PDB file of C-alpha atoms and ligand atoms in Angstrom:
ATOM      1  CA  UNK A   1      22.042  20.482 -74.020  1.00  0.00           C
ATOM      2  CA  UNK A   2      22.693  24.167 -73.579  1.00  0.00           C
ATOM      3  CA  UNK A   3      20.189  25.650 -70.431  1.00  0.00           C
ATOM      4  CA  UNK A   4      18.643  27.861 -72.769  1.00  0.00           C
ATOM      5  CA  UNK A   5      16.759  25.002 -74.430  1.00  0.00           C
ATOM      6  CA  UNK A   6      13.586  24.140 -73.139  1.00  0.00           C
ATOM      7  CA  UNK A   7      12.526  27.467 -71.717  1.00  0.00           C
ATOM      8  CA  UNK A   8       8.731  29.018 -72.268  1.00  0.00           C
ATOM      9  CA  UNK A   9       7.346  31.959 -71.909  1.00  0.00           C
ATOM     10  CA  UNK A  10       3.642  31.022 -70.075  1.00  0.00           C
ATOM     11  CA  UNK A  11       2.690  34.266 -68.525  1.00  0.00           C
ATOM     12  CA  UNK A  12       3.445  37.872 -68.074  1.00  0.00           C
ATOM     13  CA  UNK A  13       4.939  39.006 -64.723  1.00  0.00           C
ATOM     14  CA  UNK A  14       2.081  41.291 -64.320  1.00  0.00           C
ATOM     15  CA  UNK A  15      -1.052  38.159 -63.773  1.00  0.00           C
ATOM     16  CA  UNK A  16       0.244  36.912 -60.989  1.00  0.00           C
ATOM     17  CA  UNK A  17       0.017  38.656 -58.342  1.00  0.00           C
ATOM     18  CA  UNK A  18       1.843  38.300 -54.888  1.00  0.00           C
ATOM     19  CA  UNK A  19       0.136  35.595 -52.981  1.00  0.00           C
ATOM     20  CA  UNK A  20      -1.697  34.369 -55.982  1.00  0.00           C
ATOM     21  CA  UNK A  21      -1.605  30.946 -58.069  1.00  0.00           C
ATOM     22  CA  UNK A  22      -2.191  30.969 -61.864  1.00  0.00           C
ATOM     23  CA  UNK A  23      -3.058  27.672 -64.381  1.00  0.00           C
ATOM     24  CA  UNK A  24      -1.736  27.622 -67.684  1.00  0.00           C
ATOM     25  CA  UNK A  25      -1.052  25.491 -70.352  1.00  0.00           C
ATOM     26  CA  UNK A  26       2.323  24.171 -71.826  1.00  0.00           C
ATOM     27  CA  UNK A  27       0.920  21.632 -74.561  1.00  0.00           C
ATOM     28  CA  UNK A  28      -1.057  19.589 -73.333  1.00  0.00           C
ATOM     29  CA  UNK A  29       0.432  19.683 -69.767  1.00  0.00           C
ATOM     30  CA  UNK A  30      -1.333  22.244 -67.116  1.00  0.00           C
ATOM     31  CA  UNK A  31       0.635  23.924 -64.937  1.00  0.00           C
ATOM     32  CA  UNK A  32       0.617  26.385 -61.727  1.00  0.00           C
ATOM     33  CA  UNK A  33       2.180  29.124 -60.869  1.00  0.00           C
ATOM     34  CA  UNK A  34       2.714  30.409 -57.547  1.00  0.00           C
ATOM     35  CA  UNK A  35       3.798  34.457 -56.287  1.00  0.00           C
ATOM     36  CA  UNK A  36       5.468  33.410 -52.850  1.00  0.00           C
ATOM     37  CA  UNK A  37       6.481  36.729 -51.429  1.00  0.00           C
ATOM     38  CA  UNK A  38       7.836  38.162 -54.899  1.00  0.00           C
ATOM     39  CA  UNK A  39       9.441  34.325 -56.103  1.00  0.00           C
ATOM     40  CA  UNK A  40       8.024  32.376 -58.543  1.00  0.00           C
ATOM     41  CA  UNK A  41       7.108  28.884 -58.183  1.00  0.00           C
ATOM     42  CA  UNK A  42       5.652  26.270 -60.913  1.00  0.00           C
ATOM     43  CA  UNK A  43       4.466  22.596 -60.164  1.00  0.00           C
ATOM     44  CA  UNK A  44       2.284  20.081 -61.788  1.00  0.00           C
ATOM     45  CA  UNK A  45      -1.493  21.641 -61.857  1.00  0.00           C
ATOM     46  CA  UNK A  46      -3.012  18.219 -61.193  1.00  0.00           C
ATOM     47  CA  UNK A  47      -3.009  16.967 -57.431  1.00  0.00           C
ATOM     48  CA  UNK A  48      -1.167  13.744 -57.170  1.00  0.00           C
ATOM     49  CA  UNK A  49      -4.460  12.400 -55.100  1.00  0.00           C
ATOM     50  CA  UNK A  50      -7.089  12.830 -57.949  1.00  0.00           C
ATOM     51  CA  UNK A  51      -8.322  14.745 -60.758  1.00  0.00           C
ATOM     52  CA  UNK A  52      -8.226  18.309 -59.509  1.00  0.00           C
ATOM     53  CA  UNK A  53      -6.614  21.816 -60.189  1.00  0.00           C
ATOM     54  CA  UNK A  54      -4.566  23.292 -57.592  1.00  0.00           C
ATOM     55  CA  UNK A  55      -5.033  26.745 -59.617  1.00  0.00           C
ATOM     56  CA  UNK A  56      -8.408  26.148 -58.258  1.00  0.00           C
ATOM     57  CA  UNK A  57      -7.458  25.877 -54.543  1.00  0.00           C
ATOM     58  CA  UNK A  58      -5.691  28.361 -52.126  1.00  0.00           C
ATOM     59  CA  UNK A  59      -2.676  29.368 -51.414  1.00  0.00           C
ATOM     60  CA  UNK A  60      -1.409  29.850 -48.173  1.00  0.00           C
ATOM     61  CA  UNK A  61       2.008  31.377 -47.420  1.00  0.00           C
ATOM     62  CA  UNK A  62       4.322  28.708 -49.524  1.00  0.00           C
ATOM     63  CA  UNK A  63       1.540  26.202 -49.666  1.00  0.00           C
ATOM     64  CA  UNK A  64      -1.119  25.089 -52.032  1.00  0.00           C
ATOM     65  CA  UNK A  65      -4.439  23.402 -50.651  1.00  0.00           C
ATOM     66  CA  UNK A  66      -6.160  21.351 -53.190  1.00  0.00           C
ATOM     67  CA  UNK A  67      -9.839  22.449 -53.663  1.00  0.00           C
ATOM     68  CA  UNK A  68     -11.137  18.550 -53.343  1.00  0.00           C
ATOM     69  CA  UNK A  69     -10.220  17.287 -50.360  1.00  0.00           C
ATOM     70  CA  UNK A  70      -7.744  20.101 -48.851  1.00  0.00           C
ATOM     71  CA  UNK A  71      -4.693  18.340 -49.602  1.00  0.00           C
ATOM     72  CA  UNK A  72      -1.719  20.708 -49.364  1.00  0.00           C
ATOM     73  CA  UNK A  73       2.062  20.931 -51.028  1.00  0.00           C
ATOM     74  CA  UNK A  74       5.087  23.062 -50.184  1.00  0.00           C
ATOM     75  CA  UNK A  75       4.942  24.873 -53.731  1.00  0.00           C
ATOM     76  CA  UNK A  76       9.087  25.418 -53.482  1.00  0.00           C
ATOM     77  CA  UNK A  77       9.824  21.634 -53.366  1.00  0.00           C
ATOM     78  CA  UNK A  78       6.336  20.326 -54.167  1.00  0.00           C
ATOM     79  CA  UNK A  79       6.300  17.756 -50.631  1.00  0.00           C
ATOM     80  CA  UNK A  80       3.027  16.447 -50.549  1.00  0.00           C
ATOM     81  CA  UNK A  81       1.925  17.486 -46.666  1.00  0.00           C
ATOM     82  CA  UNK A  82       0.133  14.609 -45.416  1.00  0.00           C
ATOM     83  CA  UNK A  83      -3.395  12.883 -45.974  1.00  0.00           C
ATOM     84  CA  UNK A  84      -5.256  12.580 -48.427  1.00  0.00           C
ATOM     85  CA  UNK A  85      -2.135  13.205 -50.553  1.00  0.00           C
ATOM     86  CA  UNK A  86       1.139  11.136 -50.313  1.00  0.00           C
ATOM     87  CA  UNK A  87       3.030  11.234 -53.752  1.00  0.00           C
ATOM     88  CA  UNK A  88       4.967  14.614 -53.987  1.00  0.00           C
ATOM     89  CA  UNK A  89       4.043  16.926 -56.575  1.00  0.00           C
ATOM     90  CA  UNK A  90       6.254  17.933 -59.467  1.00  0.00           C
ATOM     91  CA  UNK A  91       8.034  21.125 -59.840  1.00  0.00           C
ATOM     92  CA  UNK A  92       9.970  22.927 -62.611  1.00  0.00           C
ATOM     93  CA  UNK A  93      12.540  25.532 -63.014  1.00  0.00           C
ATOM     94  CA  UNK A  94      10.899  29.216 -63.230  1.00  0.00           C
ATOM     95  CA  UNK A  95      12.678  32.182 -64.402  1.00  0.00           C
ATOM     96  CA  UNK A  96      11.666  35.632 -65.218  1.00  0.00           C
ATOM     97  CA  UNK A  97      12.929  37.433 -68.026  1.00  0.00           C
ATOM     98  CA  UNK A  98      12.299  41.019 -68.589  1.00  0.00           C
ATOM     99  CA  UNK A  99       8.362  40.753 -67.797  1.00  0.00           C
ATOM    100  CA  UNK A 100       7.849  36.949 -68.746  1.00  0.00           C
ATOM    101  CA  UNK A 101       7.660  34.122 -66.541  1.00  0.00           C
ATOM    102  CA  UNK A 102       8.996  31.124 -68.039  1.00  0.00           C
ATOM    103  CA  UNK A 103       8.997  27.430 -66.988  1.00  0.00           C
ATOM    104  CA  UNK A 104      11.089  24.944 -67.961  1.00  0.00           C
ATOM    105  CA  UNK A 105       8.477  22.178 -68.778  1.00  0.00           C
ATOM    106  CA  UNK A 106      10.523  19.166 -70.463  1.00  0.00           C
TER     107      UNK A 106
HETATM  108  S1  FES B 201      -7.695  15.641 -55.381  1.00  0.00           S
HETATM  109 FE1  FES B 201      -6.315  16.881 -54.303  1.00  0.00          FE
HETATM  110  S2  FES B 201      -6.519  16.241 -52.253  1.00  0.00           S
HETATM  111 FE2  FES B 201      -7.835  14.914 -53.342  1.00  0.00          FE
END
């Protein structure tokens, strides 16, 4: 499969701002978006714990903190940090082209 396949465009460049974390939507699967210093970052949107949106929580230097029960990930790798949350978080290739951000969901 050539590494152009697979690639969306799920923002513009210009709604995320540095230091900021973004939710949207590829299908039916939510995802966030991270500004880390000027990179991009894009994991899973659900915590791994239980039914919440890290786009809701906060993000502090490269990690997120769940808004539930303060859970946190390293957005880059998506390591869960300790309790309440064990399982790792997924992540997915981000790229920016021109002024889109694009993930690569699949
Ligand atoms: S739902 Fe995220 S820490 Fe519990």
């Amino acid at each position: 499969m050539s590494d152009e396949v697979g690639w969306v465009t799920v923002a513009q460049r210009a709604a995320l701002a540095e230091g900021e974390v973004l939710g949207v939507e590829i299908g039916d699967q939510s995802i966030a978006l991270y500004n880390v210093d000027g990179e991009i970052y894009a994991t899973d949107n659900i915590c791994t714990h239980a039914f919440a949106m890290l786009s809701d929580g906060w993000l502090d230097g490269d990690c997120i903190e769940c808004p539930l029960h303060a859970g946190r990930f390293e957005v880059r790798t998506g390591k869960a940090l300790g309790p309440p949350v064990e399982e790792d978080i997924k992540t997915f290739p981000v790229r920016l082209v021109g002024d889109d951000i694009q993930v690569k969901a699949g």
